[in-house]
Amino acid sequence: MKKKLVGMILTAAMVVTMTAGCGGSGGQTSNETAGSQKEADDTAATQKESGETAAKEETKADSEASTGKTKLSITYVDSSGEGENSYFHKEIAQAYEGWDKKDQVELDIRPIVATESDYFTKVQLQMADESTTPDIYFEDTFRLSADVAAGYIADITEYTKNYEDWNNDSYLEAIKKGVMDPDGNVYGIPCSTDSRGLLYNKEVFKQAGLPDDWQPKTWDDILSACRTIKEKCPDVVPMWFSAPAAGGESTTMNTYEMFLYGTGENPLYNESTGKWVTRSQGIEDSLTFMKTIFDEDLGGEISERMDANEWQYGADYMRQDKLGIYLMGSWFATFFQEGGNYQWDGYEEKVGFVPMPTQKGDNGGYITMSGGWAWTVTKLSKNQELAFEFITELMKPDNFKLHVIGSGALPTRDMSAYPEITGRPFNDEATKLLGEAKFRPKNEKYAEVSTHIAQMVEAAVTGTEPKDAMETFATSVESIVGKENIQE
């Protein structure tokens, strides 16, 4: 591949060292001193990164002047630090090679090696400045409303009018709505979606005397299975789900909302009234269930559970037959498939994937949350139309399949002609769950509220009484959205 195709920008300032939640083994420092040092370090890192990015923009201008090519930049999160081996890079490179404008455009690929939360912070700083903004940004749709309101993301409605696949039912209508505002304006092209359910280890279930075709009908059924596993298999962790505040949406959406949305209608935000629900029996019950898992030692070591990368422990324990139940997303197969970080030969015969039941088995019987990511064009990009054109190139099926297979996501557009996707293990089960899918609130304040949800969950599972954790959450949300936007 031509080296001028891709400038991999993995500067030291962008590399985030992923550390555990505990302190180092050295001497003690006061919180104030540690906090001041962190602020100084963060400021220095930001200044360094801003300077480096500005320097690259100067190089970009010089490059365009010397080559006559337009430089187009694209940014995405590379949380595993795989660089050119990532499915992102392969998809982007393949799309570029087949693009009819390749000879007119120099593509600048800018992966950011970071946790998702750090990725969002870094990109927001870049998008706020015309000299540093990427042209194309890989956006988690839960942040879309907030980023549109902040002026970071461009309205691409006009471009989609001439995008044939957008208008011929190639994309799933329900998923398209996730990138639109209430007025129907489009702010991204969805490139992944997902569902969530309960992954369980059949060998562990066999040892515990539980059924091979397990299908819980209520939360009590889950708790009963966990207690049985603890009794019969004392060396096995009965259940795993994300719970640390540092987990962000992994804790908020993948865990908390999977419980909360199983307690009734509009449990978090009432779309018809525009009001947030901050105190309810459903909130308290959800926190109580999670706290019970921890209090009864049904959830593993607390130090591992509070790690921002706790999912890695869960995946490894499942592979080793050391975990019974994992509340997990439909992408789990990427952990265990050939070449995955936790390759597990024959995993498709060793695990089951079933719907998450609602609290009492009512309201449809089961629940799944669905989210996803989208390719967006930044508001300050000087090449918005060209950026949109390249996004449509990325979404051509032959290119898009690299993303779907690599990420383990459910496709957002018709891929029925690709048996390597439709024939994936558990693809049918995961896709069927979308029939009862719930989605996160389309409100610009959701991203802020989500942070406090994750903090509430961590507080509840580490000792705070659920009602007290809920009260703290309610107070925090009121300060964000205003008392008038709280449902009484």
CSV table of C-alpha atoms in Angstrom, one decimal:
chain,number,residue,atom,x,y,z
A,1,MET,CA,0.0,0.0,0.0
A,2,LYS,CA,1.3,3.4,-0.8
A,3,LYS,CA,2.8,5.0,2.2
A,4,LYS,CA,1.5,8.4,1.2
A,5,LEU,CA,-2.0,6.8,1.6
A,6,VAL,CA,-1.9,6.8,5.3
A,7,GLY,CA,-0.2,8.8,7.9
A,8,MET,CA,-0.6,6.9,11.1
A,9,ILE,CA,-0.6,9.4,13.8
A,10,LEU,CA,0.1,7.7,17.1
A,11,THR,CA,1.9,10.4,19.0
A,12,ALA,CA,3.0,9.8,22.6
A,13,ALA,CA,0.6,12.5,23.7
A,14,MET,CA,-2.3,10.4,22.3
A,15,VAL,CA,-1.3,7.2,23.9
A,16,VAL,CA,-3.2,6.6,27.1
A,17,THR,CA,-1.7,4.2,29.6
A,18,MET,CA,-4.5,2.0,31.0
A,19,THR,CA,-4.0,1.6,34.7
A,20,ALA,CA,-5.8,-0.2,37.4
A,21,GLY,CA,-7.9,1.6,39.9
A,22,CYS,CA,-5.5,1.1,42.8
A,23,GLY,CA,-2.5,3.3,43.6
A,24,GLY,CA,1.2,2.5,43.0
A,25,SER,CA,3.3,0.8,45.5
A,26,GLY,CA,5.3,3.9,46.4
A,27,GLY,CA,4.8,6.5,49.2
A,28,GLN,CA,1.6,8.1,50.0
A,29,THR,CA,0.6,11.5,48.8
A,30,SER,CA,-2.4,13.7,49.8
A,31,ASN,CA,-5.4,13.9,47.5
A,32,GLU,CA,-4.7,17.6,47.0
A,33,THR,CA,-1.1,17.0,45.9
A,34,ALA,CA,-2.1,14.1,43.7
A,35,GLY,CA,-4.9,16.1,42.2
A,36,SER,CA,-2.7,19.1,41.5
A,37,GLN,CA,-0.1,17.0,39.9
A,38,LYS,CA,-2.7,15.3,37.7
A,39,GLU,CA,-4.1,18.7,36.6
A,40,ALA,CA,-0.6,19.8,35.7
A,41,ASP,CA,0.1,16.6,33.8
A,42,ASP,CA,-3.2,16.8,32.0
A,43,THR,CA,-2.6,20.5,31.0
A,44,ALA,CA,0.9,19.7,29.8
A,45,ALA,CA,-0.4,16.8,27.7
A,46,THR,CA,-3.2,18.8,26.2
A,47,GLN,CA,-0.9,21.7,25.3
A,48,LYS,CA,1.6,19.2,23.8
A,49,GLU,CA,-1.1,17.5,21.8
A,50,SER,CA,-2.6,20.8,20.6
A,51,GLY,CA,0.8,22.0,19.5
A,52,GLU,CA,1.5,18.7,17.7
A,53,THR,CA,-1.9,18.8,16.0
A,54,ALA,CA,-1.4,22.4,14.9
A,55,ALA,CA,2.0,21.5,13.5
A,56,LYS,CA,0.3,18.7,11.5
A,57,GLU,CA,-2.2,21.1,10.1
A,58,GLU,CA,0.6,23.3,8.8
A,59,THR,CA,2.1,20.2,7.2
A,60,LYS,CA,-1.3,19.4,5.8
A,61,ALA,CA,-1.5,22.8,4.1
A,62,ASP,CA,2.1,22.5,2.8
A,63,SER,CA,1.2,19.0,1.5
A,64,GLU,CA,-1.8,20.2,-0.4
A,65,ALA,CA,0.1,23.0,-1.9
A,66,SER,CA,2.9,20.7,-3.1
A,67,THR,CA,0.9,17.7,-4.3
A,68,GLY,CA,-2.3,19.4,-5.5
A,69,LYS,CA,-4.3,16.8,-3.6
A,70,THR,CA,-7.0,17.6,-1.0
A,71,LYS,CA,-6.1,16.2,2.4
A,72,LEU,CA,-9.0,14.4,4.1
A,73,SER,CA,-8.6,13.3,7.8
A,74,ILE,CA,-10.6,10.6,9.6
A,75,THR,CA,-10.5,9.8,13.3
A,76,TYR,CA,-11.6,6.8,15.3
A,77,VAL,CA,-10.9,5.1,18.6
A,78,ASP,CA,-8.2,2.4,18.7
A,79,SER,CA,-8.8,1.1,22.2
A,80,SER,CA,-6.6,-1.9,21.7
A,81,GLY,CA,-3.7,-0.1,20.1
A,82,GLU,CA,-3.7,-2.4,17.1
A,83,GLY,CA,-2.7,0.2,14.6
A,84,GLU,CA,-2.6,-1.0,11.0
A,85,ASN,CA,-3.8,-4.4,12.1
A,86,SER,CA,-7.1,-3.1,13.3
A,87,TYR,CA,-10.3,-3.7,11.3
A,88,PHE,CA,-10.8,0.0,11.2
A,89,HIS,CA,-7.6,0.6,9.4
A,90,LYS,CA,-8.2,-2.3,7.0
A,91,GLU,CA,-11.7,-1.1,6.2
A,92,ILE,CA,-10.6,2.5,5.6
A,93,ALA,CA,-7.5,1.5,3.6
A,94,GLN,CA,-9.6,-0.8,1.4
A,95,ALA,CA,-12.3,1.8,0.8
A,96,TYR,CA,-9.6,4.4,-0.1
A,97,GLU,CA,-7.9,2.0,-2.6
A,98,GLY,CA,-11.2,1.5,-4.4
A,99,TRP,CA,-12.3,5.1,-4.4
A,100,ASP,CA,-12.5,6.8,-7.7
A,101,LYS,CA,-11.2,10.0,-6.1
A,102,LYS,CA,-8.1,8.4,-4.6
A,103,ASP,CA,-5.8,10.2,-7.0
A,104,GLN,CA,-7.3,13.6,-6.0
A,105,VAL,CA,-7.3,13.0,-2.2
A,106,GLU,CA,-4.6,12.2,0.3
A,107,LEU,CA,-6.1,10.4,3.3
A,108,ASP,CA,-4.9,11.1,6.7
A,109,ILE,CA,-5.9,8.4,9.2
A,110,ARG,CA,-5.8,9.6,12.8
A,111,PRO,CA,-6.5,6.8,15.3
A,112,ILE,CA,-6.6,7.7,18.9
A,113,VAL,CA,-5.3,5.1,21.3
A,114,ALA,CA,-7.4,5.6,24.4
A,115,THR,CA,-10.3,4.4,26.5
A,116,GLU,CA,-13.6,5.5,25.0
A,117,SER,CA,-14.1,8.3,27.6
A,118,ASP,CA,-10.7,9.7,26.9
A,119,TYR,CA,-11.3,9.4,23.2
A,120,PHE,CA,-14.4,11.6,23.4
A,121,THR,CA,-12.6,14.2,25.5
A,122,LYS,CA,-9.7,14.4,23.0
A,123,VAL,CA,-11.8,14.6,19.9
A,124,GLN,CA,-14.1,17.3,21.4
A,125,LEU,CA,-11.0,19.4,21.9
A,126,GLN,CA,-10.0,18.8,18.3
A,127,MET,CA,-13.4,19.5,16.9
A,128,ALA,CA,-13.7,22.8,18.7
A,129,ASP,CA,-10.8,24.2,16.7
A,130,GLU,CA,-10.8,24.6,12.9
A,131,SER,CA,-7.0,24.0,12.8
A,132,THR,CA,-7.3,20.6,14.5
A,133,THR,CA,-10.7,19.2,13.7
A,134,PRO,CA,-10.8,15.9,11.7
A,135,ASP,CA,-13.1,15.9,8.7
A,136,ILE,CA,-14.7,12.5,9.6
A,137,TYR,CA,-15.3,11.4,13.2
A,138,PHE,CA,-16.4,8.0,14.5
A,139,GLU,CA,-19.2,8.9,17.0
A,140,ASP,CA,-21.0,6.9,19.6
A,141,THR,CA,-24.6,7.7,18.9
A,142,PHE,CA,-25.3,8.3,22.6
A,143,ARG,CA,-23.2,11.5,22.4
A,144,LEU,CA,-24.7,12.7,19.1
A,145,SER,CA,-27.4,15.0,20.5
A,146,ALA,CA,-24.9,16.7,22.8
A,147,ASP,CA,-22.2,17.1,20.1
A,148,VAL,CA,-24.7,18.5,17.7
A,149,ALA,CA,-25.9,21.0,20.3
A,150,ALA,CA,-22.2,21.9,21.0
A,151,GLY,CA,-21.7,22.7,17.3
A,152,TYR,CA,-19.3,19.8,16.6
A,153,ILE,CA,-21.2,17.8,14.1
A,154,ALA,CA,-22.5,18.9,10.7
A,155,ASP,CA,-26.0,18.4,9.4
A,156,ILE,CA,-25.7,16.1,6.4
A,157,THR,CA,-29.4,15.9,5.4
A,158,GLU,CA,-28.9,17.5,2.0
A,159,TYR,CA,-26.1,15.0,1.1
A,160,THR,CA,-28.3,12.0,2.1
A,161,LYS,CA,-31.0,13.1,-0.4
A,162,ASN,CA,-28.7,12.0,-3.2
A,163,TYR,CA,-27.4,8.9,-1.4
A,164,GLU,CA,-29.2,6.1,-3.1
A,165,ASP,CA,-28.7,3.5,-0.4
A,166,TRP,CA,-30.1,5.8,2.2
A,167,ASN,CA,-33.4,6.1,0.3
A,168,ASN,CA,-34.0,2.6,-1.0
A,169,ASP,CA,-34.4,0.7,2.3
A,170,SER,CA,-30.8,-0.6,2.4
A,171,TYR,CA,-30.5,0.8,5.9
A,172,LEU,CA,-32.7,-0.3,8.8
A,173,GLU,CA,-35.3,2.4,9.4
A,174,ALA,CA,-35.2,2.0,13.2
A,175,ILE,CA,-31.4,2.5,13.2
A,176,LYS,CA,-31.6,5.5,10.9
A,177,LYS,CA,-33.7,7.3,13.5
A,178,GLY,CA,-30.8,7.0,15.9
A,179,VAL,CA,-28.8,9.6,13.9
A,180,MET,CA,-31.7,12.0,13.3
A,181,ASP,CA,-33.0,14.8,15.5
A,182,PRO,CA,-36.8,15.1,16.2
A,183,ASP,CA,-37.2,17.2,13.0
A,184,GLY,CA,-35.7,14.4,10.8
A,185,ASN,CA,-32.4,16.1,10.2
A,186,VAL,CA,-29.5,13.6,9.7
A,187,TYR,CA,-26.2,13.9,11.5
A,188,GLY,CA,-24.4,10.7,10.7
A,189,ILE,CA,-24.4,7.4,8.8
A,190,PRO,CA,-24.9,4.5,11.3
A,191,CYS,CA,-22.2,1.8,10.9
A,192,SER,CA,-22.9,-0.5,13.8
A,193,THR,CA,-25.7,-1.6,16.1
A,194,ASP,CA,-26.0,-4.2,18.7
A,195,SER,CA,-28.2,-6.0,21.2
A,196,ARG,CA,-27.6,-7.3,24.7
A,197,GLY,CA,-28.4,-10.5,26.6
A,198,LEU,CA,-27.1,-13.1,29.0
A,199,LEU,CA,-24.2,-15.2,27.9
A,200,TYR,CA,-23.8,-18.4,30.0
A,201,ASN,CA,-21.2,-21.1,30.2
A,202,LYS,CA,-22.7,-24.6,29.5
A,203,GLU,CA,-19.9,-26.5,31.3
A,204,VAL,CA,-20.4,-24.5,34.4
A,205,PHE,CA,-24.1,-25.0,34.2
A,206,LYS,CA,-23.6,-28.7,33.8
A,207,GLN,CA,-21.4,-28.9,36.9
A,208,ALA,CA,-24.0,-26.8,38.9
A,209,GLY,CA,-26.9,-29.0,37.8
A,210,LEU,CA,-28.5,-26.2,35.8
A,211,PRO,CA,-30.2,-26.8,32.4
A,212,ASP,CA,-28.2,-26.7,29.2
A,213,ASP,CA,-31.1,-24.7,27.6
A,214,TRP,CA,-31.4,-22.2,30.4
A,215,GLN,CA,-33.9,-19.4,29.9
A,216,PRO,CA,-34.6,-17.2,32.9
A,217,LYS,CA,-38.0,-15.6,33.1
A,218,THR,CA,-37.4,-13.1,35.9
A,219,TRP,CA,-34.6,-11.5,37.8
A,220,ASP,CA,-35.2,-14.0,40.6
A,221,ASP,CA,-34.4,-16.8,38.2
A,222,ILE,CA,-31.0,-15.2,37.5
A,223,LEU,CA,-30.3,-14.8,41.2
A,224,SER,CA,-31.3,-18.4,41.9
A,225,ALA,CA,-28.9,-19.6,39.2
A,226,CYS,CA,-26.1,-17.5,40.7
A,227,ARG,CA,-26.6,-18.9,44.2
A,228,THR,CA,-26.7,-22.4,42.8
A,229,ILE,CA,-23.4,-21.9,41.0
A,230,LYS,CA,-21.7,-20.5,44.1
A,231,GLU,CA,-22.9,-23.5,46.1
A,232,LYS,CA,-22.0,-26.2,43.5
A,233,CYS,CA,-18.9,-24.5,41.9
A,234,PRO,CA,-17.2,-22.5,44.6
A,235,ASP,CA,-14.2,-21.6,42.4
A,236,VAL,CA,-16.4,-20.1,39.7
A,237,VAL,CA,-17.6,-16.5,39.6
A,238,PRO,CA,-21.4,-16.8,39.2
A,239,MET,CA,-22.2,-13.5,37.4
A,240,TRP,CA,-20.3,-10.6,35.7
A,241,PHE,CA,-21.5,-7.2,34.5
A,242,SER,CA,-19.9,-3.8,34.2
A,243,ALA,CA,-20.1,-1.7,37.4
A,244,PRO,CA,-17.3,0.8,37.7
A,245,ALA,CA,-17.9,4.5,37.2
A,246,ALA,CA,-14.9,4.5,34.9
A,247,GLY,CA,-16.7,2.1,32.7
A,248,GLY,CA,-18.9,4.8,31.3
A,249,GLU,CA,-21.6,3.5,29.0
A,250,SER,CA,-20.5,-0.1,29.6
A,251,THR,CA,-21.8,0.5,33.1
A,252,THR,CA,-24.7,2.8,32.2
A,253,MET,CA,-26.1,1.1,29.2
A,254,ASN,CA,-24.8,-2.4,29.2
A,255,THR,CA,-25.7,-3.0,32.8
A,256,TYR,CA,-27.9,-0.4,34.6
A,257,GLU,CA,-30.3,0.3,31.7
A,258,MET,CA,-30.6,-3.4,31.0
A,259,PHE,CA,-32.1,-3.7,34.5
A,260,LEU,CA,-33.9,-0.4,34.7
A,261,TYR,CA,-35.8,-0.7,31.4
A,262,GLY,CA,-37.1,-4.0,32.6
A,263,THR,CA,-39.0,-2.4,35.4
A,264,GLY,CA,-41.6,-0.4,33.4
A,265,GLU,CA,-42.2,2.3,30.8
A,266,ASN,CA,-40.2,5.5,30.6
A,267,PRO,CA,-38.0,4.5,33.5
A,268,LEU,CA,-35.2,7.1,32.8
A,269,TYR,CA,-36.6,9.8,30.5
A,270,ASN,CA,-40.2,10.5,29.4
A,271,GLU,CA,-40.0,11.5,25.8
A,272,SER,CA,-43.5,12.9,25.7
A,273,THR,CA,-43.0,15.3,28.7
A,274,GLY,CA,-39.3,15.9,28.3
A,275,LYS,CA,-38.7,15.1,32.0
A,276,TRP,CA,-36.1,12.9,33.6
A,277,VAL,CA,-36.9,10.2,36.2
A,278,THR,CA,-34.5,10.4,39.1
A,279,ARG,CA,-36.4,8.7,41.9
A,280,SER,CA,-38.4,5.5,41.4
A,281,GLN,CA,-38.9,2.0,42.7
A,282,GLY,CA,-37.5,0.7,39.5
A,283,ILE,CA,-34.2,2.6,40.1
A,284,GLU,CA,-34.0,1.3,43.6
A,285,ASP,CA,-34.8,-2.3,42.6
A,286,SER,CA,-32.2,-2.2,39.9
A,287,LEU,CA,-29.5,-1.0,42.2
A,288,THR,CA,-30.6,-3.5,44.9
A,289,PHE,CA,-30.2,-6.5,42.5
A,290,MET,CA,-26.7,-5.4,41.5
A,291,LYS,CA,-25.8,-4.8,45.1
A,292,THR,CA,-27.1,-8.2,46.1
A,293,ILE,CA,-24.7,-9.8,43.6
A,294,PHE,CA,-21.8,-8.1,45.2
A,295,ASP,CA,-22.9,-8.5,48.8
A,296,GLU,CA,-23.4,-12.2,48.4
A,297,ASP,CA,-20.0,-12.7,46.8
A,298,LEU,CA,-21.6,-13.7,43.5
A,299,GLY,CA,-19.7,-11.3,41.4
A,300,GLY,CA,-15.9,-11.9,41.8
A,301,GLU,CA,-13.1,-9.8,43.2
A,302,ILE,CA,-14.0,-6.1,43.7
A,303,SER,CA,-10.6,-4.9,42.6
A,304,GLU,CA,-11.1,-6.6,39.2
A,305,ARG,CA,-14.7,-5.5,39.0
A,306,MET,CA,-13.8,-1.8,39.5
A,307,ASP,CA,-11.1,-1.8,36.8
A,308,ALA,CA,-12.0,0.3,33.8
A,309,ASN,CA,-11.1,-2.7,31.6
A,310,GLU,CA,-13.1,-5.2,33.8
A,311,TRP,CA,-14.6,-6.8,30.7
A,312,GLN,CA,-11.2,-8.4,30.0
A,313,TYR,CA,-11.4,-10.4,33.2
A,314,GLY,CA,-15.0,-11.5,32.4
A,315,ALA,CA,-14.0,-12.7,28.9
A,316,ASP,CA,-11.0,-14.6,30.2
A,317,TYR,CA,-12.9,-16.2,33.1
A,318,MET,CA,-15.7,-17.3,30.7
A,319,ARG,CA,-13.1,-18.9,28.4
A,320,GLN,CA,-11.5,-20.8,31.4
A,321,ASP,CA,-14.9,-22.1,32.6
A,322,LYS,CA,-14.5,-19.8,35.6
A,323,LEU,CA,-17.6,-17.7,35.0
A,324,GLY,CA,-21.2,-18.7,34.9
A,325,ILE,CA,-23.3,-15.8,33.5
A,326,TYR,CA,-22.1,-12.7,31.7
A,327,LEU,CA,-24.5,-9.7,31.0
A,328,MET,CA,-22.9,-8.9,27.6
A,329,GLY,CA,-23.5,-7.4,24.2
A,330,SER,CA,-23.9,-9.2,20.9
A,331,TRP,CA,-20.3,-8.5,20.0
A,332,PHE,CA,-19.0,-11.0,22.5
A,333,ALA,CA,-18.0,-13.5,19.7
A,334,THR,CA,-15.1,-11.2,18.7
A,335,PHE,CA,-13.5,-12.1,22.0
A,336,PHE,CA,-13.5,-15.8,21.4
A,337,GLN,CA,-13.3,-16.2,17.6
A,338,GLU,CA,-10.1,-17.1,15.8
A,339,GLY,CA,-7.7,-14.2,16.2
A,340,GLY,CA,-9.7,-12.7,19.1
A,341,ASN,CA,-8.0,-11.5,22.3
A,342,TYR,CA,-9.5,-14.5,24.1
A,343,GLN,CA,-9.6,-17.1,21.4
A,344,TRP,CA,-11.6,-20.1,22.5
A,345,ASP,CA,-11.9,-23.0,20.0
A,346,GLY,CA,-15.5,-24.3,19.8
A,347,TYR,CA,-16.9,-21.5,21.9
A,348,GLU,CA,-20.1,-21.5,19.9
A,349,GLU,CA,-21.0,-24.9,21.3
A,350,LYS,CA,-19.8,-24.1,24.8
A,351,VAL,CA,-21.9,-21.0,25.6
A,352,GLY,CA,-25.5,-20.0,25.2
A,353,PHE,CA,-26.9,-16.5,24.6
A,354,VAL,CA,-30.4,-15.8,25.8
A,355,PRO,CA,-32.6,-12.8,26.3
A,356,MET,CA,-32.4,-10.7,29.5
A,357,PRO,CA,-35.8,-11.1,31.3
A,358,THR,CA,-37.7,-8.1,32.7
A,359,GLN,CA,-37.9,-7.9,36.4
A,360,LYS,CA,-41.1,-9.9,36.8
A,361,GLY,CA,-41.4,-11.4,33.4
A,362,ASP,CA,-44.0,-8.8,32.3
A,363,ASN,CA,-43.8,-5.9,29.8
A,364,GLY,CA,-42.9,-8.2,26.9
A,365,GLY,CA,-41.0,-10.7,28.9
A,366,TYR,CA,-37.5,-9.6,28.0
A,367,ILE,CA,-35.5,-6.5,27.4
A,368,THR,CA,-32.5,-5.4,25.3
A,369,MET,CA,-30.8,-2.1,24.9
A,370,SER,CA,-29.6,-1.2,21.5
A,371,GLY,CA,-27.0,1.5,20.6
A,372,GLY,CA,-24.4,1.9,18.0
A,373,TRP,CA,-21.8,4.1,16.3
A,374,ALA,CA,-21.9,6.3,13.2
A,375,TRP,CA,-19.6,8.1,10.8
A,376,THR,CA,-20.1,11.8,11.1
A,377,VAL,CA,-18.8,14.9,9.3
A,378,THR,CA,-17.5,17.6,11.6
A,379,LYS,CA,-19.0,21.1,11.6
A,380,LEU,CA,-15.7,22.9,11.1
A,381,SER,CA,-14.5,20.6,8.3
A,382,LYS,CA,-13.6,22.5,5.2
A,383,ASN,CA,-14.3,19.4,3.1
A,384,GLN,CA,-17.8,18.3,4.2
A,385,GLU,CA,-19.1,17.1,0.9
A,386,LEU,CA,-15.9,15.2,0.2
A,387,ALA,CA,-16.0,13.7,3.7
A,388,PHE,CA,-19.6,12.5,3.2
A,389,GLU,CA,-18.6,10.9,-0.1
A,390,PHE,CA,-15.8,8.9,1.6
A,391,ILE,CA,-18.3,7.8,4.3
A,392,THR,CA,-20.5,6.4,1.6
A,393,GLU,CA,-17.4,4.6,0.2
A,394,LEU,CA,-16.8,3.1,3.6
A,395,MET,CA,-20.4,1.9,3.7
A,396,LYS,CA,-20.3,-0.1,0.4
A,397,PRO,CA,-20.9,-3.7,1.4
A,398,ASP,CA,-17.5,-5.1,0.4
A,399,ASN,CA,-15.8,-2.5,2.6
A,400,PHE,CA,-18.4,-2.4,5.3
A,401,LYS,CA,-18.2,-6.2,5.9
A,402,LEU,CA,-14.7,-5.7,7.3
A,403,HIS,CA,-16.1,-3.5,10.0
A,404,VAL,CA,-19.0,-5.8,10.8
A,405,ILE,CA,-16.9,-8.9,11.1
A,406,GLY,CA,-14.0,-7.1,12.9
A,407,SER,CA,-16.3,-5.4,15.5
A,408,GLY,CA,-18.8,-8.2,15.9
A,409,ALA,CA,-21.5,-5.6,15.5
A,410,LEU,CA,-24.9,-6.2,13.9
A,411,PRO,CA,-25.0,-4.5,10.5
A,412,THR,CA,-27.0,-1.3,10.0
A,413,ARG,CA,-27.6,-2.0,6.4
A,414,ASP,CA,-28.7,-5.0,4.3
A,415,MET,CA,-25.8,-7.5,4.2
A,416,SER,CA,-27.9,-10.6,3.4
A,417,ALA,CA,-25.7,-11.4,0.5
A,418,TYR,CA,-22.8,-12.1,2.8
A,419,PRO,CA,-23.0,-15.5,4.5
A,420,GLU,CA,-19.8,-14.8,6.5
A,421,ILE,CA,-22.0,-12.3,8.4
A,422,THR,CA,-25.5,-13.9,8.4
A,423,GLY,CA,-23.9,-17.2,9.3
A,424,ARG,CA,-22.0,-16.0,12.3
A,425,PRO,CA,-22.6,-17.8,15.6
A,426,PHE,CA,-25.5,-16.3,17.5
A,427,ASN,CA,-26.2,-13.7,14.8
A,428,ASP,CA,-29.9,-14.8,14.6
A,429,GLU,CA,-30.4,-14.7,18.3
A,430,ALA,CA,-28.8,-11.3,18.6
A,431,THR,CA,-30.8,-9.9,15.7
A,432,LYS,CA,-34.1,-11.2,17.0
A,433,LEU,CA,-33.6,-9.3,20.2
A,434,LEU,CA,-33.8,-6.0,18.3
A,435,GLY,CA,-37.5,-6.6,18.0
A,436,GLU,CA,-37.9,-5.4,21.6
A,437,ALA,CA,-35.0,-3.0,21.7
A,438,LYS,CA,-35.0,0.1,23.8
A,439,PHE,CA,-32.8,3.1,23.0
A,440,ARG,CA,-31.1,5.7,25.1
A,441,PRO,CA,-32.8,9.2,25.5
A,442,LYS,CA,-32.4,11.5,22.6
A,443,ASN,CA,-31.5,14.4,24.8
A,444,GLU,CA,-28.4,16.6,24.7
A,445,LYS,CA,-28.0,16.2,28.5
A,446,TYR,CA,-27.9,12.4,28.3
A,447,ALA,CA,-24.1,12.2,28.2
A,448,GLU,CA,-23.8,14.2,31.4
A,449,VAL,CA,-26.6,12.2,33.1
A,450,SER,CA,-24.9,9.0,32.0
A,451,THR,CA,-21.8,9.9,34.0
A,452,HIS,CA,-23.8,10.2,37.2
A,453,ILE,CA,-25.6,6.9,36.5
A,454,ALA,CA,-22.3,5.1,36.4
A,455,GLN,CA,-21.2,6.8,39.6
A,456,MET,CA,-24.5,5.7,41.2
A,457,VAL,CA,-24.0,2.1,40.2
A,458,GLU,CA,-20.4,2.0,41.5
A,459,ALA,CA,-21.6,3.6,44.8
A,460,ALA,CA,-24.4,1.0,45.2
A,461,VAL,CA,-22.2,-2.1,44.6
A,462,THR,CA,-19.4,-0.9,46.8
A,463,GLY,CA,-21.4,-0.2,49.9
A,464,THR,CA,-23.8,2.7,49.6
A,465,GLU,CA,-27.4,1.8,50.2
A,466,PRO,CA,-29.4,1.9,47.0
A,467,LYS,CA,-31.8,4.6,48.2
A,468,ASP,CA,-28.9,6.8,49.3
A,469,ALA,CA,-27.1,6.3,45.9
A,470,MET,CA,-30.3,7.2,44.1
A,471,GLU,CA,-30.7,10.4,46.2
A,472,THR,CA,-27.2,11.5,45.3
A,473,PHE,CA,-28.0,10.8,41.6
A,474,ALA,CA,-31.2,12.7,41.7
A,475,THR,CA,-29.5,15.8,43.2
A,476,SER,CA,-26.8,15.6,40.6
A,477,VAL,CA,-29.2,15.3,37.7
A,478,GLU,CA,-31.3,18.1,38.9
A,479,SER,CA,-28.3,20.4,38.8
A,480,ILE,CA,-27.7,19.4,35.2
A,481,VAL,CA,-31.2,19.5,33.7
A,482,GLY,CA,-33.0,21.9,36.1
A,483,LYS,CA,-35.7,21.1,38.6
A,484,GLU,CA,-38.4,21.9,36.1
A,485,ASN,CA,-37.2,19.0,33.9
A,486,ILE,CA,-37.5,16.4,36.7
A,487,GLN,CA,-40.5,14.2,36.8
A,488,GLU,CA,-42.2,14.3,40.2
